[in-house]
Amino acid sequence: MLTAPTSLGIIFFPAYDWAISPTHPEREERLLYTQDQFREEGLFDIDGINEYRPLRAEDTDILRAHFCFPTIEAVCTESHRISAGGAIRAAQLVLKGETQRAFALVRPPGHHAMKVVHGNRGFCNINIEAVMVEWIRAHSGIRRIAIVDTDCHHGDGTQDVYWHDPDVLFISLHQDGRTLYPGSGFLHENGGPKAAGRTINIPLPPQTADTGYLKVVEEAVLPILEAFKPEMVINSAGQDNHYSDPITNMHFSAQGYARLNELLKPDIAVLEGGYSIKSALPYVNLGICLAMAGCDYSAVREPDYAPSRLRETPDTLAYIDELCGQVRDAYFHPEMPPAKKEGHFFVRERRVYYDTDNIIEKQREKLKDCNNCQGYRLIQTESSSILPCLGVELFHDSCPVCESEAHAAFTDKHGNSLVAQLMDHKNRDYRYRNQN
Amino acid sequence: MQSTQNSKHGMRIGIDIGGTHSDGVLIDGTRLVAAAKARTRHDDLLASINLLLTHLLAGQNANWVQCINLSSTLTTNAIITGLVAPVGVLVSGGPGIAVENYRIGSQFHHIPGSLSHVGEETSPIDMDALDAALATCQADGINHFAVIGKFSPRNPEHELQMAEPARPTAQVLCCGHQLSGRLNLGRRINSTYFNAAVWDIARSFAAALKDSLHAFGLQHAEMNILKADGGTLPLARALEAPVQSILSGPAASVMGVLATMPLQEDVVLLDIGGTTTDIALFAGGQPLLEREGIAIAGRPTLVRALRVASIGIGGDSYIHVEADGVHCGPERLGPCMAAGGDAPALMDAFNVLGRAKFGDVALSEKGMATLAAQQGIDAKELAQSALSAAATAIETALRGLIDEVNSKPVYTIHEILEERRIEPRQLVLIGGPAEVFQPLLQEKTDMETLCPQLASVTNAIGAALCRSTSALVLHADTSRGWLYAPTLEVSKRIDRNFTLEDAVTEAKDLLKTDMAEAGIKLADADMQVTQADSFNMVERGYTMGKNIRVSVQVKPAVLGSTKPSSAVEVVHAK
Ligand SMILES: [Zn+2]
Ligand SMILES: [Zn+2]
Ligand SMILES: [Zn+2]
């Protein structure tokens, strides 16, 4: 029988009783065939590969990562708590050394959920990677983390959560935003003014296949990871780059996904999208699991896999070649447009659209530019469905001045916010203040 | 209850052939009538059975015996010692883990060809490769075959195609889909291989046994074989699936406890022996089953089994001192010194502390004193440390088992929110040294410990009072209009409106009919639905139909409660 050279914990939670709606891609059936494949392969009979159940994310776990308005309950159901809890369990396995690596094969996904949450965007409510990363930081000395988002859609939510964080390197590989939801993730999106080059976007042309994708990984992603020297690597593992995925246009295969994880060697992988539930997921998931466990995956392929029909054109490969150089520059020589400033604050104003829930959010973010610490930030947000709310985030290294300013903003009774939420990483204080 | 197994005047015989001892009982209704014990003769199991029957039937009318339930080590020992028939293994794989990783036996052949996870052919069986494999087997004089296809519980077609050309030369031919409806290629390969390998052994033993029963006037009695899941199989069925009889020993003992003392709560059962302690769990009085199946000779199978964990702590566990302190077990070097052994063992420690008076206490004291002197400590101190090491090992193992059961994966939000955890507050101790261990484990575990006065033939009582168990898996796909129950080889058309309720009814009916064919009448209450799931299958935004999975089982249970009376003496047959 097989033995895994690298022990792997798999948190398999298909949420067989939850769907966004009966025919939505994010429905009960999504991981059914993956489970059939796992069972028939005897994946959990492999010495060193074990199955674990998810934990449930508690309020504090969510409030470490998100501003949820007006309340957690309003934007987050049990399914989201358990999905995030699956990611937390994966982190716990690795931190405690129960397994060397872990894969949270859970749903619903989370990488389109941003720092502020008013509802569901791109099938996501809670950013399960972000909840997990903040859980890791709260439960260990680890701060420096790399998240590589290999979902076919731009991980705009995760990018937003870590936009200002110089200790999180976020790299997203995705189908070019000019051709796919959410329409973002361009090279120039390169991190906030205090975290230049810590957000890296790799927009790939449609029909990119194994050769092109793995080229980018080897020639751009790996050198950047090597330079950043993270304490932990997380794969935000979407499976919708697959050639059979119904909602994207890429040509990646199960072999490609397995090789990707062999190269990336993530400590933790967290499932994101992927909606070719019969033709791709059973094989892609198996390939990822075997590769993460260091097992032979050479016989894992889709029944209809025909690499000759999936190859990139020479033009596409040439484009990707050039892209690799631009991506490396984005990390090693970030060129940032000047940020808008009001006094000591960097200011961003924008609108965010929640497609699933049809909500439009209006946001104004102020980041304190402090010479002694990472500062603090204030996010004023209102949406088509609720009155203005305030999020106050105080970073772990805040200086006393920033600390008192942030607390003053949070307790200010004269503000016009309906709800204020404090995210004080320094004192590990996460709570709401209701105005009336 | 199963009425044919509970007729009013039916007497039942239970026989448990164990590693060292064989036990037998004769039970009338639920009253113990006779009991006997004999040494197991591994070279001649039938002789041990005959010896027991002679004593059990002395002065009894054999015509009144309605059934004989036998738990034996026959197939288990054959597999463990490797004295089995050579088997040609033919496996069709497909995308996934390479088939070579499942290699078993000297003639293992991968035949190209594959089905997908929904049972659709994705590449046909390579008939040339199959012919070549069969030629190799033939050249090797092989006439036993195990034929296994990946995803055969979804569609047996490839197994049937591979079996066809093997038939003319095959004396024994087993297909994977007949043994279990559950997915797991590796386990299915092992199960099918072992089934073919012990086929002849089971048959020739059964033939000899039948002659023997005839000689005792027991030819009208039903003969049942005990399984590791604490249930029985009628002999005719057991000969079609002889692998089902492996490792039934622990089940006999668990079912024996269930038959002789009332258990309604969550309970831990510890069966303490000389070398090992077996740990079993009851949830609300019902013994827990393994999730997948039991392993034998280091190979996992799909054979259903009670969940029993075994640890190397018993009365003869060897006491030794290492740099990090006093250890007890898992090795056994021989009997304890009180029983004439050469090295101090756990029972010697009990003797030294006055907690037991087993065998020659003076020998225990001498041995423990010698070991203690080498370490420059007091003999009592050494004994105390050994006891505490043993108690810790047992406690750790049973907590581990409880945690494992409580953290078993679940797949719905409902199950996570509504889960029922197993929280045993009672510890039942059985086995030779049970009474000696009782105060120790009472202190250590904080559980109420019971040490029931069980007959020394409890295992055989368990065997006698077991009922038949069975399981069935059914899979339906309304978009393809198809229903399939692999083990019964039932497939039939269904219409688009076929529901989950229809599937459950169908599964129960199939199981009931199948058991009836084996002479066992089932009531609805005897059957337990262990899975009933229905998924909407959606393609391009449209609902194409439903994918339905149902599993039904007859759970292990005993037919009644027997109070072993002191009036019945256990005869030691020689
Ligand atoms: Zn991405
Ligand atoms: Zn996606
Ligand atoms: Zn500051």
PDB file of N, CA, C and O in Angstrom, chain B residues 407-460:
ATOM      1  N   SER B 407     -14.700  12.424  16.588  1.00  0.00           N
ATOM      2  CA  SER B 407     -14.240  13.374  15.579  1.00  0.00           C
ATOM      3  C   SER B 407     -14.350  12.791  14.186  1.00  0.00           C
ATOM      4  O   SER B 407     -13.750  13.274  13.254  1.00  0.00           O
ATOM      5  N   LYS B 408     -15.138  11.743  14.049  1.00  0.00           N
ATOM      6  CA  LYS B 408     -15.285  11.157  12.718  1.00  0.00           C
ATOM      7  C   LYS B 408     -15.862  12.198  11.767  1.00  0.00           C
ATOM      8  O   LYS B 408     -16.679  13.023  12.168  1.00  0.00           O
ATOM      9  N   PRO B 409     -15.400  12.196  10.535  1.00  0.00           N
ATOM     10  CA  PRO B 409     -15.860  13.233   9.619  1.00  0.00           C
ATOM     11  C   PRO B 409     -17.364  13.183   9.391  1.00  0.00           C
ATOM     12  O   PRO B 409     -17.952  12.105   9.382  1.00  0.00           O
ATOM     13  N   VAL B 410     -17.971  14.341   9.243  1.00  0.00           N
ATOM     14  CA  VAL B 410     -19.379  14.426   8.863  1.00  0.00           C
ATOM     15  C   VAL B 410     -19.465  15.377   7.682  1.00  0.00           C
ATOM     16  O   VAL B 410     -18.543  16.154   7.440  1.00  0.00           O
ATOM     17  N   TYR B 411     -20.557  15.307   6.958  1.00  0.00           N
ATOM     18  CA  TYR B 411     -20.583  16.002   5.680  1.00  0.00           C
ATOM     19  C   TYR B 411     -21.724  17.006   5.527  1.00  0.00           C
ATOM     20  O   TYR B 411     -21.919  17.544   4.455  1.00  0.00           O
ATOM     21  N   THR B 412     -22.486  17.195   6.604  1.00  0.00           N
ATOM     22  CA  THR B 412     -23.546  18.193   6.506  1.00  0.00           C
ATOM     23  C   THR B 412     -23.461  19.159   7.679  1.00  0.00           C
ATOM     24  O   THR B 412     -22.921  18.829   8.735  1.00  0.00           O
ATOM     25  N   ILE B 413     -23.984  20.352   7.448  1.00  0.00           N
ATOM     26  CA  ILE B 413     -24.019  21.367   8.498  1.00  0.00           C
ATOM     27  C   ILE B 413     -24.889  20.872   9.639  1.00  0.00           C
ATOM     28  O   ILE B 413     -24.554  21.024  10.810  1.00  0.00           O
ATOM     29  N   HIS B 414     -25.977  20.211   9.270  1.00  0.00           N
ATOM     30  CA  HIS B 414     -26.887  19.664  10.268  1.00  0.00           C
ATOM     31  C   HIS B 414     -26.149  18.754  11.252  1.00  0.00           C
ATOM     32  O   HIS B 414     -26.291  18.863  12.458  1.00  0.00           O
ATOM     33  N   GLU B 415     -25.333  17.866  10.719  1.00  0.00           N
ATOM     34  CA  GLU B 415     -24.617  16.914  11.588  1.00  0.00           C
ATOM     35  C   GLU B 415     -23.635  17.626  12.514  1.00  0.00           C
ATOM     36  O   GLU B 415     -23.411  17.199  13.638  1.00  0.00           O
ATOM     37  N   ILE B 416     -23.027  18.697  12.018  1.00  0.00           N
ATOM     38  CA  ILE B 416     -22.077  19.430  12.872  1.00  0.00           C
ATOM     39  C   ILE B 416     -22.820  20.120  14.007  1.00  0.00           C
ATOM     40  O   ILE B 416     -22.383  20.117  15.151  1.00  0.00           O
ATOM     41  N   LEU B 417     -23.973  20.691  13.687  1.00  0.00           N
ATOM     42  CA  LEU B 417     -24.712  21.443  14.710  1.00  0.00           C
ATOM     43  C   LEU B 417     -25.462  20.528  15.668  1.00  0.00           C
ATOM     44  O   LEU B 417     -25.656  20.866  16.826  1.00  0.00           O
ATOM     45  N   GLU B 418     -25.887  19.364  15.179  1.00  0.00           N
ATOM     46  CA  GLU B 418     -26.752  18.486  15.994  1.00  0.00           C
ATOM     47  C   GLU B 418     -26.036  17.232  16.461  1.00  0.00           C
ATOM     48  O   GLU B 418     -26.672  16.243  16.776  1.00  0.00           O
ATOM     49  N   GLU B 419     -24.719  17.260  16.448  1.00  0.00           N
ATOM     50  CA  GLU B 419     -24.035  15.994  16.675  1.00  0.00           C
ATOM     51  C   GLU B 419     -24.266  15.431  18.071  1.00  0.00           C
ATOM     52  O   GLU B 419     -24.400  16.139  19.053  1.00  0.00           O
ATOM     53  N   ARG B 420     -24.315  14.090  18.113  1.00  0.00           N
ATOM     54  CA  ARG B 420     -24.417  13.399  19.383  1.00  0.00           C
ATOM     55  C   ARG B 420     -23.038  12.806  19.678  1.00  0.00           C
ATOM     56  O   ARG B 420     -22.528  11.978  18.946  1.00  0.00           O
ATOM     57  N   ARG B 421     -22.433  13.294  20.737  1.00  0.00           N
ATOM     58  CA  ARG B 421     -21.112  12.780  21.099  1.00  0.00           C
ATOM     59  C   ARG B 421     -21.259  11.553  21.990  1.00  0.00           C
ATOM     60  O   ARG B 421     -22.206  11.451  22.763  1.00  0.00           O
ATOM     61  N   ILE B 422     -20.312  10.655  21.880  1.00  0.00           N
ATOM     62  CA  ILE B 422     -20.288   9.496  22.764  1.00  0.00           C
ATOM     63  C   ILE B 422     -19.550   9.894  24.028  1.00  0.00           C
ATOM     64  O   ILE B 422     -18.427  10.399  23.957  1.00  0.00           O
ATOM     65  N   GLU B 423     -20.219   9.736  25.159  1.00  0.00           N
ATOM     66  CA  GLU B 423     -19.582  10.100  26.421  1.00  0.00           C
ATOM     67  C   GLU B 423     -19.757   8.995  27.449  1.00  0.00           C
ATOM     68  O   GLU B 423     -20.612   9.077  28.325  1.00  0.00           O
ATOM     69  N   PRO B 424     -18.956   7.962  27.344  1.00  0.00           N
ATOM     70  CA  PRO B 424     -19.134   6.821  28.243  1.00  0.00           C
ATOM     71  C   PRO B 424     -18.799   7.194  29.684  1.00  0.00           C
ATOM     72  O   PRO B 424     -17.814   7.877  29.930  1.00  0.00           O
ATOM     73  N   ARG B 425     -19.649   6.763  30.596  1.00  0.00           N
ATOM     74  CA  ARG B 425     -19.374   6.956  32.019  1.00  0.00           C
ATOM     75  C   ARG B 425     -19.150   5.618  32.704  1.00  0.00           C
ATOM     76  O   ARG B 425     -18.893   5.563  33.892  1.00  0.00           O
ATOM     77  N   GLN B 426     -19.323   4.551  31.927  1.00  0.00           N
ATOM     78  CA  GLN B 426     -19.180   3.213  32.484  1.00  0.00           C
ATOM     79  C   GLN B 426     -18.095   2.447  31.755  1.00  0.00           C
ATOM     80  O   GLN B 426     -17.973   2.527  30.542  1.00  0.00           O
ATOM     81  N   LEU B 427     -17.324   1.721  32.557  1.00  0.00           N
ATOM     82  CA  LEU B 427     -16.254   0.919  32.013  1.00  0.00           C
ATOM     83  C   LEU B 427     -16.529  -0.513  32.454  1.00  0.00           C
ATOM     84  O   LEU B 427     -16.600  -0.794  33.648  1.00  0.00           O
ATOM     85  N   VAL B 428     -16.727  -1.400  31.495  1.00  0.00           N
ATOM     86  CA  VAL B 428     -16.987  -2.794  31.836  1.00  0.00           C
ATOM     87  C   VAL B 428     -15.713  -3.590  31.575  1.00  0.00           C
ATOM     88  O   VAL B 428     -15.149  -3.533  30.486  1.00  0.00           O
ATOM     89  N   LEU B 429     -15.256  -4.288  32.615  1.00  0.00           N
ATOM     90  CA  LEU B 429     -14.007  -5.043  32.500  1.00  0.00           C
ATOM     91  C   LEU B 429     -14.308  -6.528  32.462  1.00  0.00           C
ATOM     92  O   LEU B 429     -15.015  -7.039  33.327  1.00  0.00           O
ATOM     93  N   ILE B 430     -13.772  -7.190  31.470  1.00  0.00           N
ATOM     94  CA  ILE B 430     -13.892  -8.647  31.436  1.00  0.00           C
ATOM     95  C   ILE B 430     -12.527  -9.245  31.149  1.00  0.00           C
ATOM     96  O   ILE B 430     -11.569  -8.525  30.870  1.00  0.00           O
ATOM     97  N   GLY B 431     -12.444 -10.548  31.183  1.00  0.00           N
ATOM     98  CA  GLY B 431     -11.176 -11.236  30.936  1.00  0.00           C
ATOM     99  C   GLY B 431     -10.535 -11.668  32.243  1.00  0.00           C
ATOM    100  O   GLY B 431     -10.928 -11.204  33.317  1.00  0.00           O
ATOM    101  N   GLY B 432      -9.548 -12.541  32.148  1.00  0.00           N
ATOM    102  CA  GLY B 432      -8.900 -13.139  33.320  1.00  0.00           C
ATOM    103  C   GLY B 432      -8.539 -12.133  34.405  1.00  0.00           C
ATOM    104  O   GLY B 432      -9.052 -12.209  35.531  1.00  0.00           O
ATOM    105  N   PRO B 433      -7.680 -11.162  34.133  1.00  0.00           N
ATOM    106  CA  PRO B 433      -7.200 -10.263  35.188  1.00  0.00           C
ATOM    107  C   PRO B 433      -8.145  -9.087  35.478  1.00  0.00           C
ATOM    108  O   PRO B 433      -7.723  -8.134  36.139  1.00  0.00           O
ATOM    109  N   ALA B 434      -9.405  -9.137  35.015  1.00  0.00           N
ATOM    110  CA  ALA B 434     -10.299  -7.977  35.101  1.00  0.00           C
ATOM    111  C   ALA B 434     -10.440  -7.446  36.530  1.00  0.00           C
ATOM    112  O   ALA B 434     -10.305  -6.247  36.776  1.00  0.00           O
ATOM    113  N   GLU B 435     -10.683  -8.350  37.488  1.00  0.00           N
ATOM    114  CA  GLU B 435     -10.938  -7.898  38.869  1.00  0.00           C
ATOM    115  C   GLU B 435      -9.738  -7.191  39.473  1.00  0.00           C
ATOM    116  O   GLU B 435      -9.883  -6.227  40.220  1.00  0.00           O
ATOM    117  N   VAL B 436      -8.570  -7.701  39.137  1.00  0.00           N
ATOM    118  CA  VAL B 436      -7.344  -7.100  39.655  1.00  0.00           C
ATOM    119  C   VAL B 436      -7.175  -5.677  39.123  1.00  0.00           C
ATOM    120  O   VAL B 436      -6.718  -4.775  39.814  1.00  0.00           O
ATOM    121  N   PHE B 437      -7.559  -5.474  37.860  1.00  0.00           N
ATOM    122  CA  PHE B 437      -7.415  -4.158  37.232  1.00  0.00           C
ATOM    123  C   PHE B 437      -8.474  -3.167  37.701  1.00  0.00           C
ATOM    124  O   PHE B 437      -8.310  -1.962  37.529  1.00  0.00           O
ATOM    125  N   GLN B 438      -9.587  -3.667  38.237  1.00  0.00           N
ATOM    126  CA  GLN B 438     -10.736  -2.796  38.486  1.00  0.00           C
ATOM    127  C   GLN B 438     -10.419  -1.555  39.329  1.00  0.00           C
ATOM    128  O   GLN B 438     -10.663  -0.436  38.880  1.00  0.00           O
ATOM    129  N   PRO B 439      -9.832  -1.728  40.572  1.00  0.00           N
ATOM    130  CA  PRO B 439      -9.585  -0.525  41.378  1.00  0.00           C
ATOM    131  C   PRO B 439      -8.626   0.448  40.690  1.00  0.00           C
ATOM    132  O   PRO B 439      -8.806   1.660  40.744  1.00  0.00           O
ATOM    133  N   LEU B 440      -7.634  -0.107  40.010  1.00  0.00           N
ATOM    134  CA  LEU B 440      -6.638   0.710  39.322  1.00  0.00           C
ATOM    135  C   LEU B 440      -7.289   1.605  38.275  1.00  0.00           C
ATOM    136  O   LEU B 440      -7.040   2.813  38.194  1.00  0.00           O
ATOM    137  N   LEU B 441      -8.163   1.008  37.448  1.00  0.00           N
ATOM    138  CA  LEU B 441      -8.780   1.780  36.371  1.00  0.00           C
ATOM    139  C   LEU B 441      -9.870   2.707  36.891  1.00  0.00           C
ATOM    140  O   LEU B 441     -10.142   3.751  36.316  1.00  0.00           O
ATOM    141  N   GLN B 442     -10.475   2.298  38.003  1.00  0.00           N
ATOM    142  CA  GLN B 442     -11.464   3.168  38.646  1.00  0.00           C
ATOM    143  C   GLN B 442     -10.803   4.493  39.029  1.00  0.00           C
ATOM    144  O   GLN B 442     -11.308   5.567  38.723  1.00  0.00           O
ATOM    145  N   GLU B 443      -9.614   4.412  39.669  1.00  0.00           N
ATOM    146  CA  GLU B 443      -8.884   5.628  40.059  1.00  0.00           C
ATOM    147  C   GLU B 443      -8.480   6.435  38.839  1.00  0.00           C
ATOM    148  O   GLU B 443      -8.600   7.653  38.807  1.00  0.00           O
ATOM    149  N   LYS B 444      -7.988   5.734  37.826  1.00  0.00           N
ATOM    150  CA  LYS B 444      -7.359   6.402  36.694  1.00  0.00           C
ATOM    151  C   LYS B 444      -8.374   7.096  35.790  1.00  0.00           C
ATOM    152  O   LYS B 444      -8.131   8.191  35.292  1.00  0.00           O
ATOM    153  N   THR B 445      -9.519   6.443  35.558  1.00  0.00           N
ATOM    154  CA  THR B 445     -10.402   6.945  34.511  1.00  0.00           C
ATOM    155  C   THR B 445     -11.554   7.790  35.021  1.00  0.00           C
ATOM    156  O   THR B 445     -12.195   8.473  34.238  1.00  0.00           O
ATOM    157  N   ASP B 446     -11.824   7.697  36.324  1.00  0.00           N
ATOM    158  CA  ASP B 446     -12.944   8.467  36.829  1.00  0.00           C
ATOM    159  C   ASP B 446     -14.282   7.974  36.274  1.00  0.00           C
ATOM    160  O   ASP B 446     -15.263   8.698  36.275  1.00  0.00           O
ATOM    161  N   MET B 447     -14.293   6.762  35.749  1.00  0.00           N
ATOM    162  CA  MET B 447     -15.550   6.195  35.262  1.00  0.00           C
ATOM    163  C   MET B 447     -16.016   5.133  36.251  1.00  0.00           C
ATOM    164  O   MET B 447     -15.215   4.575  36.992  1.00  0.00           O
ATOM    165  N   GLU B 448     -17.296   4.882  36.215  1.00  0.00           N
ATOM    166  CA  GLU B 448     -17.813   3.789  37.039  1.00  0.00           C
ATOM    167  C   GLU B 448     -17.334   2.475  36.409  1.00  0.00           C
ATOM    168  O   GLU B 448     -17.635   2.197  35.249  1.00  0.00           O
ATOM    169  N   THR B 449     -16.572   1.693  37.162  1.00  0.00           N
ATOM    170  CA  THR B 449     -16.079   0.454  36.569  1.00  0.00           C
ATOM    171  C   THR B 449     -16.861  -0.741  37.102  1.00  0.00           C
ATOM    172  O   THR B 449     -17.104  -0.862  38.290  1.00  0.00           O
ATOM    173  N   LEU B 450     -17.278  -1.590  36.176  1.00  0.00           N
ATOM    174  CA  LEU B 450     -18.023  -2.793  36.539  1.00  0.00           C
ATOM    175  C   LEU B 450     -17.192  -3.996  36.149  1.00  0.00           C
ATOM    176  O   LEU B 450     -16.505  -3.992  35.144  1.00  0.00           O
ATOM    177  N   CYS B 451     -17.286  -5.000  36.977  1.00  0.00           N
ATOM    178  CA  CYS B 451     -16.545  -6.216  36.708  1.00  0.00           C
ATOM    179  C   CYS B 451     -17.547  -7.352  36.806  1.00  0.00           C
ATOM    180  O   CYS B 451     -17.605  -8.058  37.806  1.00  0.00           O
ATOM    181  N   PRO B 452     -18.389  -7.506  35.801  1.00  0.00           N
ATOM    182  CA  PRO B 452     -19.487  -8.463  35.917  1.00  0.00           C
ATOM    183  C   PRO B 452     -18.965  -9.888  36.081  1.00  0.00           C
ATOM    184  O   PRO B 452     -17.924 -10.246  35.536  1.00  0.00           O
ATOM    185  N   GLN B 453     -19.685 -10.674  36.862  1.00  0.00           N
ATOM    186  CA  GLN B 453     -19.315 -12.080  37.037  1.00  0.00           C
ATOM    187  C   GLN B 453     -19.802 -12.839  35.818  1.00  0.00           C
ATOM    188  O   GLN B 453     -20.869 -13.420  35.817  1.00  0.00           O
ATOM    189  N   LEU B 454     -19.001 -12.808  34.773  1.00  0.00           N
ATOM    190  CA  LEU B 454     -19.412 -13.486  33.556  1.00  0.00           C
ATOM    191  C   LEU B 454     -18.898 -14.906  33.559  1.00  0.00           C
ATOM    192  O   LEU B 454     -17.855 -15.198  34.128  1.00  0.00           O
ATOM    193  N   ALA B 455     -19.643 -15.745  32.874  1.00  0.00           N
ATOM    194  CA  ALA B 455     -19.181 -17.118  32.720  1.00  0.00           C
ATOM    195  C   ALA B 455     -17.908 -17.093  31.877  1.00  0.00           C
ATOM    196  O   ALA B 455     -17.700 -16.183  31.084  1.00  0.00           O
ATOM    197  N   SER B 456     -17.065 -18.097  32.049  1.00  0.00           N
ATOM    198  CA  SER B 456     -15.837 -18.146  31.253  1.00  0.00           C
ATOM    199  C   SER B 456     -16.146 -18.511  29.803  1.00  0.00           C
ATOM    200  O   SER B 456     -15.271 -18.541  28.974  1.00  0.00           O
ATOM    201  N   VAL B 457     -17.417 -18.778  29.532  1.00  0.00           N
ATOM    202  CA  VAL B 457     -17.814 -19.145  28.166  1.00  0.00           C
ATOM    203  C   VAL B 457     -18.664 -18.039  27.526  1.00  0.00           C
ATOM    204  O   VAL B 457     -19.445 -18.294  26.625  1.00  0.00           O
ATOM    205  N   THR B 458     -18.467 -16.795  28.019  1.00  0.00           N
ATOM    206  CA  THR B 458     -19.253 -15.675  27.498  1.00  0.00           C
ATOM    207  C   THR B 458     -19.157 -15.554  25.973  1.00  0.00           C
ATOM    208  O   THR B 458     -20.145 -15.261  25.299  1.00  0.00           O
ATOM    209  N   ASN B 459     -17.954 -15.784  25.426  1.00  0.00           N
ATOM    210  CA  ASN B 459     -17.777 -15.687  23.972  1.00  0.00           C
ATOM    211  C   ASN B 459     -18.723 -16.622  23.240  1.00  0.00           C
ATOM    212  O   ASN B 459     -19.333 -16.253  22.236  1.00  0.00           O
ATOM    213  N   ALA B 460     -18.826 -17.846  23.767  1.00  0.00           N
ATOM    214  CA  ALA B 460     -19.672 -18.831  23.097  1.00  0.00           C
ATOM    215  C   ALA B 460     -21.142 -18.447  23.232  1.00  0.00           C
ATOM    216  O   ALA B 460     -21.940 -18.656  22.315  1.00  0.00           O
TER     217      ALA B 460
END
